[in-house]
Each structure stands twice: as C-alpha cells, then as structure tokens.
C-alpha cells in the first residue's frame, strides 16, 4: 500500500512539478506559426510585387527570371483548330519532302517596282556570262518599264496595284513567287526593289545561296509600339502575341519555303484582315513587315537566318532608311557595307535595346550582305565605275 501510495504521490508530485514546463512548451508552436506566417506573407508580397533588381529577381519573381520557371511543369499544349492543323500538315509535308535538285539549278531574281528599273545597266553587268543560272521576273505596279538590258526584256509578270503598308505588297510578293515557281529549275528566290544593287559578283551570290539549306528571312521580337504594339487579339488563337514577329520584307527563300508560302491561306488571311494601316485604337500594322517573319517563326523557326542579306541604313532614325545620293558613293562606303559581319536589330520601346548577332553561313561567321538599298538613280554612274572594285572585296 505504501508503495502504491508512494507511486500515486510521486505521480501527483511529478504532475505538479511538470505543469509549468508544459505551459512553457505550448508557447513554442505559437511562435513557430507566427514566424512561418510572416515569412509566407513576405514571400507572397515579393511574388506579387517583385523586386526590380536582377539579383533579387532570381529569388522572388517567376515572371522576371526564366530559371525558376524551368522548375514548373510545361503548360499543356493548345489544341489546334481544324484550319491550323491542316496548315501544319501541308507545310510539314512540303518541308520534309526531299527537294528534287535539277541538273541546272537557277536563282530567281524577282524585282518589285512601281515602274522603271534605274539600275538595269548595273544588273546587266552582274548577270553577264552567267546565262542559264538565273531567271528574272519583274512586277511593275504602275508603269511598264522601258528596258536597257536583254535580261529584262519580256520578263514582266501580270501585275496589280501596290500600296505601301497594305496587304497588296504581300500579294505582289506572292504573285512573283507563283510565277517563278512555275519554272522547276528555280531553286532559290530573291525579292529585290527598284533601288537595290548587287554588292558581290554573281558567282559569290550563287554559291552563298545555293550551298546552304536555310532561307534568309529577317525575323526578331520587338516588344515596342512598332512591333508587338501592332498586334491584334483578333489573330487568336492561331497567332498569339508572344509569337508576333517583325522583319524587313526583302528576303531570299529556298524552294520548299516558297511553296509553303504559296500553300498558306490561314496565316495570310489573319494578316490581311487584322494587320493594316488605320486599325482600331489609331494603330498601324504593316503586313509586309510581319506576315512572313511570324509565319516562319511559327512553322519553321530553325529554317531561317533571322536576318536579311539586303543591307539598309536606319541610322537616321526616320520612317524610311537612308537614301544614298551621288556624293555618298565611294569605295570606302562600299567596302564598309560589304565587310559587315554582324546583324543589328533595335527595339522600338523606350529601352531601344540593341540586339547584335553574328551572320552565320553554315555555322561560320561571314559577311552579312549580298545586296543593298536604298540608292537613288543619280548614283548609277559612280556605281558602274566602282563595280569591279567593290564586288571583288
């Protein structure tokens, strides 16, 4: 009994002695909960209102840093619309079909001009001695040109009115491609304007284009008002804003890509309807600057160069590139243009971000440009005098 009573007494004393210790232990979980709550609140605030510093970005912001986003599972792929699915099937079939290389592959030179071609004499010198390796096509939207070179005689195609900035410019490009594709020997297609000149001799241009498997289509992402600011939600679901691209219209294109462009109706229609001057919200969109870059970014982004082989000078910061006059034409100018080996894009937002990338030809850095514009007719004589010198640099 004493033992039992002693046990009970011991237990009772232990309970009395241990009571304050239990009350002290109850406080720890409370402080832990409070601490976790404060930390959680801090992290939530940091996520909703992320810090602007690049270092802190990688800790707190998913939107500002790609590193953390890689931890998340990818978003489920959007189901393609029926038209989109059909377009992708046709395009993939064209691109995956091995090209049939003819015995005498040619380059199609496609001139888009309102009328006269002031540099015919220069192009005549460029073409001389290379008959059978090229074809010429002329789309004269206003006046039938009078030709000075035998290479241009009777090379006009059926043409229509072209208005700068409107879909009629793209229509003219597609019309030139359609006529040039009729000749099966044509394997590469070059779009040129009436103010374009050759920077290299024919053999250099021919080898540059024929011995690579990409098309030289300009394409980059511009988040500014003259890039993504021209996008319309009416292009959804096939064209999302994140895929909207910009680039110069002057391209060179391999035959498979030319066929893909001619087969397209879905994306062409999107740009015809929803990319034009004087749109809602007092916005302007120019389809010749956005249709092909966006089309190839969506359907074959690795098949294009993302830069154009036609040089223009935008250094004056105007709506149009610099126009070269007679006094500008020197050997130094032509040497400077032909030695450029990096491509430059500048965004139109407040940051004016300068994007520089090397011009790669089959993986090796090479000079970027084969042609140049915008040259006024008065420069012809100086260009003819310097032609042999600057094309052999």
Coordinates of C-alpha atoms in Angstrom, one line a residue:
X1 CA 0.0 0.0 0.0
X2 CA 2.8 2.4 0.9
X3 CA 4.4 1.6 -2.3
X4 CA 1.1 2.2 -4.1
X5 CA 0.6 5.4 -2.3
X6 CA 4.1 6.4 -2.9
X7 CA 3.7 5.8 -6.6
X8 CA 0.5 7.8 -6.6
X9 CA 2.2 10.6 -4.6
X10 CA 5.1 10.5 -6.9
X11 CA 2.9 10.8 -10.0
X12 CA 1.0 13.6 -8.4
X13 CA 4.1 15.5 -7.5
X14 CA 5.5 14.9 -10.9
X15 CA 2.3 16.3 -12.5
X16 CA 2.6 19.4 -10.2
X17 CA 6.2 19.9 -10.9
X18 CA 5.9 19.4 -14.6
X19 CA 2.9 21.7 -15.1
X20 CA 4.9 24.9 -15.6
X21 CA 7.2 23.2 -18.1
X22 CA 4.2 22.1 -20.2
X23 CA 2.9 25.7 -20.3
X24 CA 6.3 26.9 -21.5
X25 CA 6.4 24.3 -24.3
X26 CA 3.0 25.4 -25.5
X27 CA 4.4 28.8 -26.4
X28 CA 6.9 27.4 -28.9
X29 CA 4.4 26.2 -31.6
X30 CA 2.7 29.5 -31.4
X31 CA 5.9 31.4 -32.2
X32 CA 6.7 29.0 -35.0
X33 CA 3.3 29.5 -36.5
X34 CA 3.7 33.3 -36.3
X35 CA 7.2 33.1 -37.8
X36 CA 6.0 30.9 -40.7
X37 CA 3.1 33.2 -41.3
X38 CA 5.3 36.3 -41.5
X39 CA 7.7 34.6 -43.9
X40 CA 4.8 33.3 -46.1
X41 CA 3.3 36.8 -46.2
X42 CA 6.7 38.3 -47.2
X43 CA 7.2 35.8 -50.0
X44 CA 3.6 36.3 -51.3
X45 CA 4.2 40.1 -51.4
X46 CA 7.6 39.6 -53.1
X47 CA 5.9 37.4 -55.8
X48 CA 3.0 39.8 -56.4
X49 CA 5.3 42.9 -56.3
X50 CA 8.7 41.5 -57.4
X51 CA 11.9 43.5 -56.8
X52 CA 13.3 45.1 -59.9
X53 CA 17.0 44.2 -59.2
X54 CA 18.3 41.4 -61.4
X55 CA 19.8 39.5 -58.5
X56 CA 16.6 39.6 -56.4
X57 CA 14.7 38.6 -59.5
X58 CA 16.1 35.1 -59.4
X59 CA 14.9 34.7 -55.8
X60 CA 11.4 36.2 -55.9
X61 CA 10.0 36.6 -59.4
X62 CA 8.9 33.8 -61.7
X63 CA 7.9 36.4 -64.4
X64 CA 11.3 38.1 -64.3
X65 CA 13.5 35.0 -64.3
X66 CA 13.5 32.0 -66.6
X67 CA 15.5 30.0 -64.1
X68 CA 12.6 29.3 -61.6
X69 CA 10.1 28.8 -64.4
X70 CA 12.0 25.8 -65.5
X71 CA 11.0 24.1 -62.3
X72 CA 7.4 24.3 -63.2
X73 CA 5.7 21.7 -65.5
X74 CA 5.1 23.0 -69.0
X75 CA 1.8 24.4 -69.8
X76 CA -0.5 22.0 -71.7
X77 CA -0.3 22.4 -75.5
X78 CA -3.2 24.2 -77.0
X79 CA -5.4 22.1 -79.3
X80 CA -5.0 23.2 -82.9
X81 CA -8.0 24.5 -84.8
X82 CA -9.0 22.4 -87.9
X83 CA -7.6 25.0 -90.2
X84 CA -4.4 25.3 -88.2
X85 CA -4.0 21.5 -88.2
X86 CA -4.5 21.4 -91.9
X87 CA -2.0 24.2 -92.5
X88 CA 0.7 22.5 -90.3
X89 CA 0.2 19.1 -92.1
X90 CA 0.6 20.7 -95.5
X91 CA 3.6 22.8 -94.5
X92 CA 5.4 19.9 -92.8
X93 CA 4.8 17.7 -95.8
X94 CA 6.4 20.3 -98.1
X95 CA 9.3 20.9 -95.8
X96 CA 10.0 17.2 -95.1
X97 CA 9.9 16.2 -98.7
X98 CA 13.4 15.9 -100.1
X99 CA 13.9 18.5 -102.8
X100 CA 14.4 17.4 -106.4
X101 CA 17.6 19.1 -107.5
X102 CA 17.6 19.8 -111.3
X103 CA 20.6 19.4 -113.4
X104 CA 20.8 23.2 -113.8
X105 CA 19.5 24.9 -110.6
X106 CA 18.8 28.6 -111.0
X107 CA 18.2 31.6 -108.8
X108 CA 15.1 33.6 -109.5
X109 CA 15.6 37.4 -109.2
X110 CA 12.2 39.0 -108.5
X111 CA 12.0 42.8 -108.9
X112 CA 9.2 44.6 -107.2
X113 CA 9.0 48.1 -108.7
X114 CA 6.4 50.8 -109.5
X115 CA 7.9 51.2 -113.0
X116 CA 11.4 51.8 -114.3
X117 CA 14.4 49.9 -113.1
X118 CA 17.1 52.6 -112.9
X119 CA 19.9 50.1 -112.2
X120 CA 19.3 47.8 -115.1
X121 CA 22.8 48.6 -116.5
X122 CA 24.4 47.5 -113.3
X123 CA 22.4 44.3 -113.1
X124 CA 23.2 43.6 -116.7
X125 CA 26.9 43.7 -115.8
X126 CA 26.2 41.4 -112.8
X127 CA 24.4 38.8 -115.0
X128 CA 26.8 38.8 -117.9
X129 CA 28.4 35.5 -118.6
X130 CA 26.1 33.5 -116.3
X131 CA 23.3 32.7 -118.6
X132 CA 21.4 29.6 -117.6
X133 CA 22.0 30.1 -113.9
X134 CA 19.3 32.7 -113.2
X135 CA 15.8 33.9 -114.2
X136 CA 14.4 37.4 -114.0
X137 CA 10.8 38.4 -113.1
X138 CA 9.5 42.0 -112.9
X139 CA 6.4 43.1 -111.1
X140 CA 5.7 46.7 -112.3
X141 CA 2.7 48.0 -110.3
X142 CA 2.2 51.4 -112.1
X143 CA 4.1 51.8 -115.4
X144 CA 5.5 49.3 -117.9
X145 CA 9.3 49.9 -117.8
X146 CA 11.4 50.5 -120.8
X147 CA 14.3 48.1 -120.6
X148 CA 18.0 48.6 -121.4
X149 CA 19.2 45.1 -120.8
X150 CA 18.3 42.0 -122.7
X151 CA 18.0 40.1 -119.4
X152 CA 14.9 42.1 -118.5
X153 CA 13.1 42.2 -121.9
X154 CA 9.7 40.5 -121.8
X155 CA 10.2 39.4 -118.1
X156 CA 7.2 41.3 -116.7
X157 CA 4.5 39.3 -115.0
X158 CA 0.9 40.1 -114.6
X159 CA 1.0 42.9 -112.1
X160 CA -1.5 44.8 -109.9
X161 CA -1.6 48.0 -107.9
X162 CA 0.6 48.0 -104.8
X163 CA 0.0 50.4 -101.9
X164 CA 2.8 50.8 -99.3
X165 CA 2.0 49.2 -96.0
X166 CA -1.1 47.3 -97.2
X167 CA -1.6 43.6 -98.0
X168 CA -1.3 44.4 -101.7
X169 CA 2.5 44.5 -101.0
X170 CA 2.4 40.9 -99.8
X171 CA 0.1 40.0 -102.7
X172 CA 2.7 41.2 -105.1
X173 CA 5.4 39.2 -103.4
X174 CA 3.3 36.0 -103.6
X175 CA 2.5 36.8 -107.2
X176 CA 6.2 36.9 -108.1
X177 CA 6.8 33.7 -106.2
X178 CA 4.0 32.0 -108.1
X179 CA 5.4 32.9 -111.5
X180 CA 8.9 32.0 -110.5
X181 CA 7.8 28.6 -109.1
X182 CA 6.4 27.6 -112.4
X183 CA 10.0 27.1 -113.6
X184 CA 11.1 24.0 -111.9
X185 CA 14.8 24.8 -112.3
X186 CA 14.4 27.8 -109.9
X187 CA 15.7 26.7 -106.5
X188 CA 16.2 29.9 -104.7
X189 CA 14.1 33.1 -104.9
X190 CA 15.3 36.7 -104.2
X191 CA 13.0 39.7 -103.7
X192 CA 14.5 43.0 -104.8
X193 CA 13.3 46.5 -105.2
X194 CA 14.0 49.1 -107.9
X195 CA 16.5 50.8 -105.5
X196 CA 18.5 47.6 -104.9
X197 CA 22.1 47.0 -106.1
X198 CA 24.4 43.9 -106.0
X199 CA 27.3 44.1 -103.6
X200 CA 29.0 40.9 -104.8
X201 CA 29.7 39.3 -108.2
X202 CA 27.3 36.6 -109.5
X203 CA 29.4 33.6 -108.5
X204 CA 29.7 34.7 -104.9
X205 CA 25.9 35.3 -104.7
X206 CA 25.1 32.0 -106.4
X207 CA 27.3 30.0 -104.1
X208 CA 26.2 31.8 -101.0
X209 CA 22.6 31.0 -101.6
X210 CA 22.8 27.6 -103.3
X211 CA 25.1 25.9 -100.8
X212 CA 23.2 26.5 -97.7
X213 CA 19.9 24.9 -96.6
X214 CA 18.2 28.0 -95.0
X215 CA 16.2 31.0 -96.2
X216 CA 17.4 34.4 -95.4
X217 CA 14.3 35.9 -93.8
X218 CA 14.6 38.7 -91.3
X219 CA 12.8 38.0 -88.0
X220 CA 13.1 39.3 -84.5
X221 CA 10.9 40.1 -81.5
X222 CA 10.2 43.8 -80.9
X223 CA 8.1 44.5 -77.7
X224 CA 7.7 48.1 -78.7
X225 CA 4.9 50.0 -80.4
X226 CA 6.3 49.3 -83.8
X227 CA 6.5 45.6 -83.1
X228 CA 4.1 43.8 -80.7
X229 CA 2.2 47.1 -80.3
X230 CA 0.8 46.4 -83.8
X231 CA -0.6 43.0 -82.8
X232 CA -4.4 42.5 -82.7
X233 CA -6.2 39.9 -80.5
X234 CA -8.4 39.2 -83.5
X235 CA -5.5 37.0 -84.7
X236 CA -6.1 34.5 -81.9
X237 CA -6.0 31.6 -81.5
X238 CA -3.6 30.8 -84.4
X239 CA -1.3 33.8 -83.8
X240 CA -0.6 34.7 -80.2
X241 CA 1.1 37.9 -79.2
X242 CA 4.2 36.1 -78.0
X243 CA 4.7 34.7 -81.5
X244 CA 4.2 38.0 -83.3
X245 CA 7.5 38.9 -85.2
X246 CA 8.9 41.7 -87.3
X247 CA 11.4 41.9 -90.1
X248 CA 12.4 43.6 -93.3
X249 CA 10.4 42.4 -96.3
X250 CA 13.5 41.8 -98.6
X251 CA 14.1 38.0 -98.4
X252 CA 15.8 35.2 -100.2
X253 CA 14.0 31.9 -100.0
X254 CA 14.6 28.3 -100.9
X255 CA 12.1 26.5 -103.0
X256 CA 10.4 24.5 -100.1
X257 CA 9.7 27.7 -98.2
X258 CA 8.4 29.4 -101.3
X259 CA 6.0 26.5 -101.8
X260 CA 4.9 26.7 -98.2
X261 CA 4.2 30.4 -98.5
X262 CA 2.0 29.8 -101.6
X263 CA 0.2 27.0 -99.9
X264 CA -0.7 29.1 -96.9
X265 CA -4.1 30.7 -96.6
X266 CA -4.7 30.6 -92.9
X267 CA -2.0 33.0 -91.7
X268 CA -2.2 35.1 -94.8
X269 CA -5.9 35.8 -94.1
X270 CA -5.1 36.7 -90.5
X271 CA -2.7 39.4 -91.6
X272 CA -4.9 40.5 -94.5
X273 CA -7.8 41.1 -92.1
X274 CA -6.1 42.3 -88.9
X275 CA -2.8 43.9 -89.9
X276 CA -3.3 47.0 -91.9
X277 CA -3.0 50.8 -91.5
X278 CA -5.6 52.8 -89.5
X279 CA -6.8 49.9 -87.3
X280 CA -8.8 50.3 -84.1
X281 CA -7.1 52.3 -81.4
X282 CA -5.4 54.5 -84.0
X283 CA -2.8 51.8 -84.6
X284 CA -1.0 51.0 -87.8
X285 CA 0.2 47.5 -88.8
X286 CA 2.1 46.7 -92.0
X287 CA 1.7 43.2 -93.2
X288 CA 4.9 43.1 -95.3
X289 CA 6.9 43.6 -92.1
X290 CA 5.1 41.0 -90.0
X291 CA 3.5 38.3 -92.1
X292 CA 6.5 36.3 -93.3
X293 CA 8.6 36.7 -90.1
X294 CA 5.6 35.5 -88.0
X295 CA 4.7 32.7 -90.4
X296 CA 8.2 31.2 -90.4
X297 CA 8.7 31.7 -86.7
X298 CA 5.6 29.6 -86.1
X299 CA 6.2 26.9 -88.7
X300 CA 10.0 26.6 -89.3
X301 CA 12.0 28.9 -86.9
X302 CA 15.2 26.9 -87.4
X303 CA 14.9 27.1 -91.2
X304 CA 15.5 30.9 -91.5
X305 CA 18.5 33.1 -90.8
X306 CA 16.6 35.8 -88.8
X307 CA 18.5 38.4 -90.8
X308 CA 18.2 39.8 -94.4
X309 CA 21.1 39.7 -96.9
X310 CA 19.9 43.1 -98.2
X311 CA 21.5 46.0 -96.4
X312 CA 19.7 49.2 -95.4
X313 CA 20.9 52.1 -93.2
X314 CA 18.4 53.0 -90.5
X315 CA 20.9 55.3 -88.6
X316 CA 19.0 58.4 -89.4
X317 CA 16.1 57.3 -87.2
X318 CA 13.4 58.1 -89.7
X319 CA 10.4 56.2 -91.0
X320 CA 12.4 55.2 -94.1
X321 CA 16.1 54.2 -94.4
X322 CA 18.8 56.5 -95.6
X323 CA 18.7 57.2 -99.4
X324 CA 22.2 57.2 -100.9
X325 CA 22.9 60.1 -103.3
X326 CA 25.8 60.5 -105.8
X327 CA 28.3 62.1 -103.4
X328 CA 27.8 59.2 -101.0
X329 CA 29.2 56.6 -103.4
X330 CA 32.8 55.9 -102.6
X331 CA 34.9 52.8 -102.4
X332 CA 35.1 53.3 -98.7
X333 CA 31.3 53.2 -98.3
X334 CA 31.0 50.0 -100.4
X335 CA 33.9 48.4 -98.5
X336 CA 32.3 49.2 -95.2
X337 CA 29.0 47.8 -96.2
X338 CA 30.4 44.6 -97.6
X339 CA 32.6 44.0 -94.6
X340 CA 29.7 44.0 -92.1
X341 CA 29.5 40.6 -90.4
X342 CA 27.0 41.2 -87.6
X343 CA 23.3 41.8 -87.8
X344 CA 21.7 44.6 -85.7
X345 CA 18.1 44.9 -84.6
X346 CA 16.9 47.8 -82.4
X347 CA 13.6 47.5 -80.5
X348 CA 11.1 50.4 -80.7
X349 CA 10.2 50.5 -77.0
X350 CA 11.6 53.1 -74.5
X351 CA 14.7 50.8 -73.8
X352 CA 15.8 50.9 -77.5
X353 CA 17.5 47.6 -76.9
X354 CA 20.2 46.9 -79.5
X355 CA 20.3 43.2 -80.4
X356 CA 23.5 42.1 -82.2
X357 CA 24.1 38.7 -83.6
X358 CA 26.8 37.3 -85.9
X359 CA 25.9 36.5 -89.5
X360 CA 26.4 32.7 -89.7
X361 CA 26.7 30.9 -93.0
X362 CA 26.7 27.1 -92.4
X363 CA 27.9 27.8 -88.9
X364 CA 30.7 30.1 -89.8
X365 CA 30.7 33.9 -89.5
X366 CA 30.6 35.5 -92.9
X367 CA 29.8 39.0 -94.3
X368 CA 26.1 39.6 -94.0
X369 CA 25.1 41.3 -97.2
X370 CA 24.8 40.4 -100.9
X371 CA 22.6 43.4 -101.9
X372 CA 21.9 46.9 -100.6
X373 CA 19.3 49.6 -100.9
X374 CA 18.2 52.5 -101.0
X375 CA 20.2 54.0 -103.8
X376 CA 18.9 56.9 -105.9
X377 CA 19.1 56.7 -109.7
X378 CA 21.8 59.5 -109.7
X379 CA 24.3 57.1 -108.2
X380 CA 24.3 54.7 -111.2
X381 CA 27.4 56.2 -112.9
X382 CA 29.5 56.1 -109.8
X383 CA 28.4 52.5 -109.0
X384 CA 29.3 51.4 -112.6
X385 CA 32.8 52.9 -112.2
X386 CA 33.4 51.2 -108.8
X387 CA 31.6 47.9 -109.6
X388 CA 34.6 45.7 -110.3
X389 CA 36.5 47.0 -107.3
X390 CA 33.8 46.7 -104.6
X391 CA 32.4 43.4 -105.8
X392 CA 35.8 41.8 -105.6
X393 CA 36.5 42.7 -101.9

